PDB file of C-alpha atoms in Angstrom:
ATOM      1  CA  GLU A   1     -18.832  -0.389  -5.651  1.00 37.00           C
ATOM      2  CA  TRP A   2     -15.340   0.033  -4.246  1.00 41.00           C
ATOM      3  CA  VAL A   3     -13.621   3.377  -3.828  1.00 43.00           C
ATOM      4  CA  PHE A   4      -9.843   3.127  -3.646  1.00 41.00           C
ATOM      5  CA  ASN A   5      -7.597   5.721  -2.061  1.00 42.00           C
ATOM      6  CA  ILE A   6      -3.999   4.813  -2.874  1.00 41.00           C
ATOM      7  CA  THR A   7      -1.252   6.427  -0.800  1.00 43.00           C
ATOM      8  CA  GLY A   8       2.512   6.146  -0.717  1.00 41.00           C
ATOM      9  CA  LEU A   9       3.036   4.790  -4.213  1.00 39.00           C
ATOM     10  CA  THR A  10       6.650   4.112  -5.081  1.00 37.00           C
ATOM     11  CA  ARG A  11       7.161   5.262  -8.645  1.00 36.00           C
ATOM     12  CA  VAL A  12       9.270   3.238 -11.031  1.00 35.00           C
ATOM     13  CA  SER A  13      10.187   3.912 -14.632  1.00 34.00           C
ATOM     14  CA  TYR A  14       8.666   1.103 -16.621  1.00 38.00           C
ATOM     15  CA  SER A  15      10.415   2.248 -19.798  1.00 40.00           C
ATOM     16  CA  GLN A  16      13.748   1.166 -18.277  1.00 43.00           C
ATOM     17  CA  ILE A  17      12.666  -2.414 -17.617  1.00 47.00           C
ATOM     18  CA  GLY A  18      14.784  -4.674 -19.785  1.00 51.00           C
ATOM     19  CA  PRO A  19      14.417  -8.366 -20.630  1.00 54.00           C
ATOM     20  CA  ASN A  20      14.255 -10.668 -17.604  1.00 56.00           C
ATOM     21  CA  GLU A  21      14.263  -7.771 -15.133  1.00 55.00           C
ATOM     22  CA  ILE A  22      11.897  -7.270 -12.217  1.00 51.00           C
ATOM     23  CA  ARG A  23      10.592  -3.982 -10.817  1.00 50.00           C
ATOM     24  CA  THR A  24       8.484  -3.747  -7.682  1.00 47.00           C
ATOM     25  CA  PHE A  25       6.416  -1.141  -5.948  1.00 45.00           C
ATOM     26  CA  SER A  26       4.304  -1.249  -2.821  1.00 45.00           C
ATOM     27  CA  TYR A  27       1.150   0.577  -1.991  1.00 45.00           C
ATOM     28  CA  ILE A  28      -1.386   0.845   0.779  1.00 44.00           C
ATOM     29  CA  ALA A  29      -4.999   1.366  -0.242  1.00 44.00           C
ATOM     30  CA  THR A  30      -8.148   1.876   1.750  1.00 47.00           C
ATOM     31  CA  ALA A  31     -11.174   0.457  -0.009  1.00 46.00           C
ATOM     32  CA  ILE A  32     -14.548   1.653   1.182  1.00 48.00           C
ATOM     33  CA  SER A  33     -17.725  -0.203   0.305  1.00 48.00           C
ATOM     34  CA  LYS A  34     -21.259  -0.053   1.647  1.00 46.00           C
ATOM     35  CA  GLY A  35     -21.155  -1.129   5.275  1.00 48.00           C
ATOM     36  CA  SER A  36     -17.514  -2.176   5.447  1.00 50.00           C
ATOM     37  CA  TYR A  37     -13.933  -0.991   5.248  1.00 50.00           C
ATOM     38  CA  GLN A  38     -11.085  -2.957   3.762  1.00 50.00           C
ATOM     39  CA  LEU A  39      -7.491  -2.137   4.571  1.00 49.00           C
ATOM     40  CA  HIS A  40      -5.406  -3.469   1.724  1.00 48.00           C
ATOM     41  CA  SER A  41      -1.644  -3.535   1.371  1.00 48.00           C
ATOM     42  CA  ALA A  42      -0.002  -5.144  -1.599  1.00 47.00           C
ATOM     43  CA  ARG A  43       3.268  -5.570  -3.380  1.00 47.00           C
ATOM     44  CA  VAL A  44       3.014  -5.678  -7.140  1.00 46.00           C
ATOM     45  CA  TYR A  45       5.670  -7.275  -9.292  1.00 48.00           C
ATOM     46  CA  TYR A  46       6.197  -6.324 -12.911  1.00 48.00           C
ATOM     47  CA  TYR A  47       8.262  -8.834 -14.840  1.00 49.00           C
ATOM     48  CA  THR A  48       9.323  -8.587 -18.468  1.00 49.00           C
ATOM     49  CA  SER A  49      10.723 -11.432 -20.485  1.00 50.00           C
ATOM     50  CA  GLU A  50      11.816 -11.940 -24.048  1.00 53.00           C
ATOM     51  CA  VAL A  51       8.941 -14.355 -24.627  1.00 53.00           C
ATOM     52  CA  GLN A  52       6.131 -12.073 -23.507  1.00 50.00           C
ATOM     53  CA  PRO A  53       6.178  -8.253 -23.361  1.00 47.00           C
ATOM     54  CA  SER A  54       5.206  -8.149 -19.709  1.00 46.00           C
ATOM     55  CA  GLU A  55       3.800 -10.300 -16.956  1.00 43.00           C
ATOM     56  CA  PHE A  56       1.877  -9.079 -13.954  1.00 43.00           C
ATOM     57  CA  LEU A  57       1.871 -10.676 -10.518  1.00 42.00           C
ATOM     58  CA  SER A  58       0.223  -9.261  -7.421  1.00 41.00           C
ATOM     59  CA  ILE A  59       0.700 -10.535  -3.877  1.00 40.00           C
ATOM     60  CA  SER A  60      -1.507  -8.876  -1.306  1.00 42.00           C
ATOM     61  CA  ASN A  61      -2.688  -8.921   2.287  1.00 43.00           C
ATOM     62  CA  ALA A  62      -6.078  -7.612   3.314  1.00 44.00           C
ATOM     63  CA  ILE A  63      -7.805  -6.847   6.599  1.00 43.00           C
ATOM     64  CA  ASP A  64     -11.588  -6.660   6.390  1.00 43.00           C
ATOM     65  CA  MET A  65     -13.576  -4.743   8.992  1.00 44.00           C
ATOM     66  CA  THR A  66     -17.338  -4.418   9.057  1.00 44.00           C
ATOM     67  CA  VAL A  67     -18.468  -0.934  10.073  1.00 42.00           C
ATOM     68  CA  VAL A  68     -22.063  -0.127  10.968  1.00 41.00           C
ATOM     69  CA  ASP A  69     -23.486   3.056   9.486  1.00 43.00           C
ATOM     70  CA  PRO A  70     -22.997   5.731  12.194  1.00 42.00           C
ATOM     71  CA  LEU A  71     -26.489   7.075  11.452  1.00 43.00           C
ATOM     72  CA  GLU A  72     -27.918   3.801  12.749  1.00 43.00           C
ATOM     73  CA  ASP A  73     -25.837   3.396  15.888  1.00 44.00           C
ATOM     74  CA  PHE A  74     -23.571   5.747  17.822  1.00 43.00           C
ATOM     75  CA  SER A  75     -22.348   3.130  20.290  1.00 48.00           C
ATOM     76  CA  LEU A  76     -18.779   3.086  21.589  1.00 49.00           C
ATOM     77  CA  ALA A  77     -18.118  -0.181  19.747  1.00 52.00           C
ATOM     78  CA  ASN A  78     -18.407   1.545  16.388  1.00 54.00           C
ATOM     79  CA  TYR A  79     -15.982   4.240  17.477  1.00 58.00           C
ATOM     80  CA  ASN A  80     -13.535   1.549  18.603  1.00 62.00           C
ATOM     81  CA  VAL A  81     -13.695  -0.113  15.191  1.00 63.00           C
ATOM     82  CA  SER A  82     -13.123   3.213  13.451  1.00 65.00           C
ATOM     83  CA  ILE A  83     -10.221   4.148  15.736  1.00 69.00           C
ATOM     84  CA  THR A  84      -8.652   0.710  15.299  1.00 71.00           C
ATOM     85  CA  PHE A  85      -8.988   1.020  11.535  1.00 70.00           C
ATOM     86  CA  LEU A  86      -7.333   4.441  11.520  1.00 73.00           C
ATOM     87  CA  LEU A  87      -4.514   3.270  13.811  1.00 75.00           C
ATOM     88  CA  ILE A  88      -3.732   0.286  11.581  1.00 76.00           C
ATOM     89  CA  LEU A  89      -3.745   2.570   8.551  1.00 76.00           C
ATOM     90  CA  LEU A  90      -1.409   5.008  10.324  1.00 78.00           C
ATOM     91  CA  VAL A  91       1.046   2.259  11.282  1.00 79.00           C
ATOM     92  CA  LEU A  92       1.128   0.815   7.759  1.00 78.00           C
ATOM     93  CA  ASN A  93       1.654   4.264   6.272  1.00 76.00           C
ATOM     94  CA  LEU A  94       4.503   4.962   8.716  1.00 78.00           C
ATOM     95  CA  LEU A  95       6.162   1.660   7.837  1.00 77.00           C
ATOM     96  CA  LEU A  96       5.899   2.445   4.148  1.00 74.00           C
ATOM     97  CA  ILE A  97       7.295   5.958   4.624  1.00 72.00           C
ATOM     98  CA  LEU A  98      10.226   4.641   6.667  1.00 74.00           C
ATOM     99  CA  ARG A  99      10.901   1.994   4.074  1.00 71.00           C
ATOM    100  CA  LEU A 100      11.029   4.594   1.308  1.00 70.00           C
ATOM    101  CA  ILE A 101      12.925   7.347   3.132  1.00 66.00           C
ATOM    102  CA  THR A 102      15.515   5.355   5.103  1.00 63.00           C
ATOM    103  CA  PRO A 103      17.495   4.018   2.109  1.00 61.00           C
ATOM    104  CA  LYS A 104      17.637   7.511   0.570  1.00 60.00           C
ATOM    105  CA  PHE A 105      18.783   9.016   3.878  1.00 57.00           C
ATOM    106  CA  THR A 106      21.504   6.415   4.474  1.00 58.00           C
ATOM    107  CA  ARG A 107      22.709   6.792   0.903  1.00 58.00           C
ATOM    108  CA  ARG A 108      22.982  10.553   1.425  1.00 58.00           C
ATOM    109  CA  VAL A 109      24.938  10.061   4.676  1.00 56.00           C
ATOM    110  CA  ASP A 110      27.308   7.606   2.984  1.00 58.00           C
ATOM    111  CA  ASN A 111      27.962  10.106   0.212  1.00 59.00           C
ATOM    112  CA  GLN A 112      28.754  12.827   2.755  1.00 60.00           C
ATOM    113  CA  LEU A 113      31.159  10.544   4.628  1.00 63.00           C
ATOM    114  CA  ASN A 114      33.022   9.723   1.431  1.00 57.00           C
TER     115      ASN A 114
END
């Protein structure tokens, strides 16, 4: 069983998607299963056409890391895997936040200059 924790979802209004228009959003999800972690980042494309109501296309990248149950082994190697996993997650979250905030900030600055 997978447990998904989705963070940093860019919200779009699907009701405003017209014919032959494309809307995108990106998300970063951590998926936890028994004995392993999966760091998953994906960009999902929603496309509507006049022929079909909607089409769905997902392009994703995944990093799989096997993690030993800490109850079985408290070695430094397991801590290194956990720390590496958290660092990669932090970097991806920072990139997503910068990608979402920077355009809004520059737009606000441009409006103030005008």
